[in-house]
Amino acid sequence: MLDMITKFSACCKAAGLKVSPLEVIDCMSQLRHVDATDEAAFRTLLMANFVKSRRDQPRFLEIYKLFFHELRTSFQDHNEETTDDPDTPKQKRVKEIIERIREDLGMEAEALDNLLDYLGGDPEDFLSEVQEIHNMVEQRSLAIKVKSNMGQLSNRLSVMLKINQIRQKALQLAGELDAPGDTFTRKEIEAYFGTMLDRSFDLLTRDKRPDNVALKEVSRTDPRFLDIGEKPFATLTPFEMERTKEVTDRLVRKLKDLATRRYAARNKGVLDIRKTLRRAGRFQGVPLELHFKNKPLRKGKIVALCDVSGSVWSVARFMLAILYSLQECFNGIKSFAFVSDVAEITPLFRDNPVNDAIEKVFSESGIDTRMLTDYGSSFVRFRERHMQELSTKTTLLIIGDARSNYQNPHQEILEEMRDRCRRVIWLNPEPMNTWNSGDSEMFTYRAHCNEIRPCRNLNQLVTFIEELVL
């Protein structure tokens, strides 16, 4: 049993789950109180120890099904005390075919070791190889000055070719080794290899998305401003932009006043018994002065990632202007601009008035706006340089249309960012009915966000800012 649980935990780690040796020890100690032949109880016990959040449950269940069902793993297969030969006749034939493949291919079989081990019942190395392919980061070619997604695609193609090579060889050997007295037929062996190789292809190519049932998806807002409030930022005329600034300035003053009142409400809230009784000593124990617990208003930290390309910037400039006008309502604001690389623009807002800083984003941020937008590459650079800015008190605010020109979206990095911060909010300046069209990766990214909403006009922006501050 220990050998089986250890192998399963190794497979979980290879697939990206975080499992520690202590959790394996806890699992083994708890198995003494559970009927291991009751699969529901057994699976629940493993899930309780190996799954850290609900978002990891689909991946765990996938590995559980692969390890305990599709690879035909059973308790007897790993219990050497019950029988001297733990392998079933079918498993013997499968291992015989695998060994013949290794012998026939010779040195070439070394490149197929992970897949052959997977077929033999040990999927750890193959799962680790698949996870590395999913997490692969593209390197820009210094010779031609361009970046492509061919590195990951070529590695996937290489594994696909290996799968087809093993499939052809296994079917050939299944016919050669078929004997009249076998308790199982050639078709059963062919079905086993076909099923397992199809499953390996599925593990390689299927996009893995975590469970995100708690996602807050805001699609409608109250129409506070009927004329200018519903007009997209990208189509505003200079006169309409001035009117929009006037509205946002009034909103800023209103929110500042509301925040100030929350600080000024001293004689409200929970009564401070200890302080009230201590002061009552002046009046012979009579509590003539009541004192309340003054808890400071909890302020959050904002980290804003702004796409500065095209129509997205028309939304980002208003968002940044409002955030920095309300910076005393937050514990700190860090802002970053990106196209295919990331640059911090916080010093521009620290050293210049807000409106002047917005105008200097293009000229002094160091971002090459002529490059094609690449969200995946921008996330990679942010992880390399600025990941320390995220903490459990941080709200990560991403403003962008998620159009990445068919490059690798690197959603696993966004998942890392979500794990490090309090919440991830994505504001998209496009209508919701266009989010999953063309090169948009919004459907991919939405599984890793706490909240997504369109933000393309004044009404949507005002509603969001009020919810963020209050």
XYZ file of N, CA and C in Angstrom, residues 104-200:
291
model
N 13.673 -4.362 -30.293
C 13.642 -4.143 -31.735
C 14.141 -2.758 -32.121
N 13.826 -1.750 -31.284
C 14.230 -0.386 -31.629
C 15.640 -0.055 -31.163
N 16.194 -0.798 -30.227
C 17.569 -0.594 -29.782
C 17.773 0.777 -29.164
N 18.787 1.506 -29.641
C 19.114 2.826 -29.105
C 17.971 3.815 -29.313
N 17.207 3.618 -30.364
C 16.102 4.528 -30.653
C 15.029 4.467 -29.566
N 14.963 3.350 -28.838
C 13.940 3.185 -27.802
C 14.181 4.088 -26.593
N 15.403 4.619 -26.437
C 15.675 5.502 -25.296
C 14.804 6.748 -25.345
N 14.514 7.219 -26.578
C 13.675 8.408 -26.709
C 12.216 8.108 -26.376
N 11.870 6.812 -26.316
C 10.496 6.413 -26.050
C 10.293 5.916 -24.625
N 11.318 6.035 -23.777
C 11.260 5.460 -22.427
C 10.061 5.949 -21.623
N 9.787 7.257 -21.671
C 8.687 7.799 -20.867
C 7.344 7.200 -21.274
N 7.144 7.089 -22.589
C 5.891 6.520 -23.070
C 5.794 5.030 -22.758
N 6.899 4.308 -22.906
C 6.876 2.877 -22.631
C 6.658 2.603 -21.150
N 7.279 3.417 -20.285
C 7.022 3.282 -18.847
C 5.555 3.559 -18.526
N 4.998 4.545 -19.204
C 3.575 4.879 -19.016
C 2.689 3.685 -19.380
N 2.985 3.049 -20.506
C 2.206 1.884 -20.918
C 2.395 0.712 -19.960
N 3.562 0.645 -19.318
C 3.833 -0.427 -18.372
C 3.280 -0.186 -16.988
N 2.614 0.958 -16.769
C 1.980 1.211 -15.479
C 2.666 2.254 -14.625
N 3.713 2.935 -15.145
C 4.421 3.962 -14.384
C 4.355 5.274 -15.161
N 3.322 6.099 -14.943
C 3.129 7.300 -15.765
C 3.878 8.542 -15.292
N 4.680 8.443 -14.227
C 5.264 9.641 -13.626
C 6.105 10.435 -14.611
N 7.062 9.785 -15.294
C 7.961 10.510 -16.195
C 7.213 11.103 -17.379
N 6.221 10.393 -17.892
C 5.461 10.924 -19.020
C 4.642 12.138 -18.592
N 4.010 12.089 -17.419
C 3.262 13.243 -16.918
C 4.172 14.440 -16.706
N 5.383 14.173 -16.209
C 6.350 15.259 -16.016
C 6.760 15.873 -17.353
N 6.944 15.037 -18.374
C 7.298 15.542 -19.709
C 6.175 16.399 -20.288
N 4.930 15.940 -20.126
C 3.786 16.711 -20.620
C 3.678 18.043 -19.894
N 3.908 18.040 -18.573
C 3.836 19.280 -17.798
C 4.912 20.259 -18.241
N 6.107 19.785 -18.538
C 7.178 20.655 -19.027
C 6.820 21.272 -20.365
N 6.166 20.511 -21.231
C 5.759 21.054 -22.535
C 4.716 22.146 -22.345
N 3.753 21.916 -21.447
C 2.715 22.921 -21.201
C 3.311 24.211 -20.631
N 4.376 24.097 -19.841
C 4.964 25.255 -19.176
C 6.137 25.853 -19.945
N 6.372 25.369 -21.149
C 7.550 25.805 -21.903
C 7.446 27.289 -22.251
N 8.556 27.985 -22.118
C 8.647 29.409 -22.430
C 9.412 29.579 -23.734
N 8.849 30.358 -24.650
C 9.514 30.556 -25.930
C 10.706 31.487 -25.784
N 11.739 31.212 -26.530
C 12.917 32.056 -26.548
C 12.974 32.826 -27.870
N 13.236 34.091 -27.769
C 13.300 34.899 -28.977
C 14.603 34.630 -29.709
N 14.500 34.455 -31.019
C 15.682 34.193 -31.836
C 16.492 35.471 -31.997
N 17.778 35.408 -31.635
C 18.635 36.584 -31.760
C 18.992 36.864 -33.213
N 18.915 35.853 -34.040
C 19.330 36.021 -35.433
C 18.279 36.768 -36.254
N 17.003 36.371 -36.080
C 15.979 36.964 -36.932
C 15.090 37.964 -36.179
N 15.348 38.154 -34.861
C 14.664 39.172 -34.063
C 13.144 38.951 -33.992
N 12.710 37.746 -34.111
C 11.289 37.470 -34.004
C 11.082 36.374 -32.984
N 9.852 36.239 -32.537
C 9.508 35.239 -31.548
C 8.407 34.356 -32.114
N 8.486 33.071 -31.849
C 7.465 32.163 -32.367
C 7.051 31.205 -31.270
N 5.978 30.481 -31.563
C 5.443 29.490 -30.634
C 5.823 28.080 -31.074
N 6.860 27.976 -31.925
C 7.195 26.696 -32.530
C 7.888 25.748 -31.564
N 8.530 26.276 -30.520
C 9.232 25.397 -29.586
C 8.279 24.422 -28.914
N 7.202 24.937 -28.356
C 6.225 24.073 -27.702
C 5.514 23.179 -28.711
N 5.158 23.729 -29.876
C 4.445 22.940 -30.880
C 5.315 21.811 -31.419
N 6.601 22.088 -31.629
C 7.483 21.042 -32.159
C 7.677 19.919 -31.141
N 7.737 20.260 -29.843
C 7.864 19.223 -28.816
C 6.599 18.367 -28.731
N 5.452 19.006 -28.861
C 4.207 18.234 -28.882
C 4.170 17.308 -30.098
N 4.582 17.836 -31.255
C 4.599 17.016 -32.467
C 5.536 15.834 -32.308
N 6.681 16.051 -31.651
C 7.629 14.960 -31.438
C 7.010 13.844 -30.602
N 6.271 14.211 -29.542
C 5.618 13.200 -28.704
C 4.510 12.491 -29.491
N 3.785 13.234 -30.324
C 2.741 12.613 -31.150
C 3.339 11.564 -32.093
N 4.483 11.883 -32.689
C 5.139 10.924 -33.573
C 5.577 9.674 -32.803
N 6.040 9.867 -31.569
C 6.409 8.713 -30.739
C 5.190 7.850 -30.443
N 4.051 8.496 -30.166
C 2.825 7.742 -29.892
C 2.439 6.895 -31.097
N 2.503 7.481 -32.281
C 2.148 6.734 -33.489
C 3.140 5.599 -33.760
N 4.424 5.862 -33.486
C 5.437 4.829 -33.698
C 5.195 3.623 -32.782
N 4.906 3.901 -31.498
C 4.643 2.805 -30.559
C 3.338 2.095 -30.923
N 2.345 2.836 -31.382
C 1.069 2.218 -31.747
C 1.268 1.195 -32.875
N 2.009 1.578 -33.904
C 2.244 0.663 -35.034
C 3.051 -0.569 -34.605
N 4.073 -0.327 -33.780
C 4.914 -1.441 -33.349
C 4.144 -2.380 -32.425
N 3.327 -1.839 -31.526
C 2.567 -2.662 -30.582
C 1.545 -3.519 -31.311
N 0.875 -2.955 -32.303
C -0.100 -3.737 -33.064
C 0.582 -4.862 -33.837
N 1.760 -4.577 -34.348
C 2.508 -5.608 -35.080
C 2.902 -6.750 -34.145
N 3.438 -6.428 -32.962
C 3.890 -7.458 -32.027
C 2.717 -8.205 -31.405
N 1.586 -7.546 -31.237
C 0.416 -8.231 -30.689
C -0.003 -9.379 -31.598
N 0.145 -9.200 -32.904
C -0.178 -10.278 -33.835
C 0.863 -11.369 -33.839
N 2.140 -10.990 -33.722
C 3.210 -11.987 -33.753
C 3.205 -12.860 -32.503
N 2.882 -12.298 -31.354
C 2.941 -13.037 -30.088
C 1.623 -13.690 -29.733
N 0.629 -13.582 -30.586
C -0.678 -14.170 -30.296
C -0.577 -15.698 -30.302
N -1.074 -16.326 -29.245
C -1.024 -17.792 -29.121
C -2.438 -18.336 -28.963
N -2.722 -19.535 -29.523
C -4.088 -20.083 -29.449
C -4.573 -20.334 -28.028
N -3.705 -20.668 -27.091
C -4.133 -21.021 -25.744
C -4.280 -19.845 -24.799
N -4.071 -18.611 -25.261
C -4.156 -17.448 -24.376
C -5.586 -17.248 -23.874
N -5.701 -16.788 -22.630
C -7.021 -16.527 -22.052
C -7.597 -15.200 -22.538
N -6.838 -14.434 -23.252
C -7.308 -13.160 -23.795
C -6.923 -13.119 -25.274
N -7.636 -12.356 -26.035
C -7.454 -12.339 -27.478
C -6.535 -11.212 -27.906
N -6.141 -11.284 -29.143
C -5.310 -10.228 -29.724
C -6.057 -8.895 -29.714
N -7.381 -8.964 -29.932
C -8.158 -7.723 -29.956
C -8.119 -7.025 -28.597
N -8.112 -7.780 -27.518
C -8.053 -7.170 -26.186
C -6.733 -6.439 -25.962
N -5.623 -7.046 -26.414
C -4.319 -6.390 -26.283
C -4.269 -5.142 -27.148
N -4.786 -5.254 -28.383
C -4.812 -4.081 -29.264
C -5.691 -2.979 -28.670
N -6.801 -3.378 -28.064
C -7.677 -2.384 -27.444
C -6.988 -1.692 -26.274
N -6.195 -2.469 -25.493
C -5.480 -1.868 -24.360
C -4.499 -0.803 -24.845
N -3.639 -1.165 -25.805
C -2.657 -0.205 -26.302
C -3.345 0.972 -26.995
N -4.410 0.691 -27.744
C -5.122 1.784 -28.402
C -5.717 2.758 -27.412
N -6.342 2.226 -26.353
C -6.957 3.084 -25.337
C -5.914 3.910 -24.597
N -4.821 3.265 -24.181
C -3.805 3.974 -23.407
C -3.068 5.016 -24.244
N -2.809 4.717 -25.508
C -2.133 5.690 -26.366
C -3.069 6.841 -26.721
N -4.353 6.563 -26.886
C -5.319 7.650 -27.084
C -5.372 8.543 -25.848
N -5.272 7.905 -24.676
C -5.291 8.692 -23.423
C -4.045 9.549 -23.308
N -2.899 9.030 -23.720
C -1.666 9.831 -23.686
C -1.768 11.012 -24.649
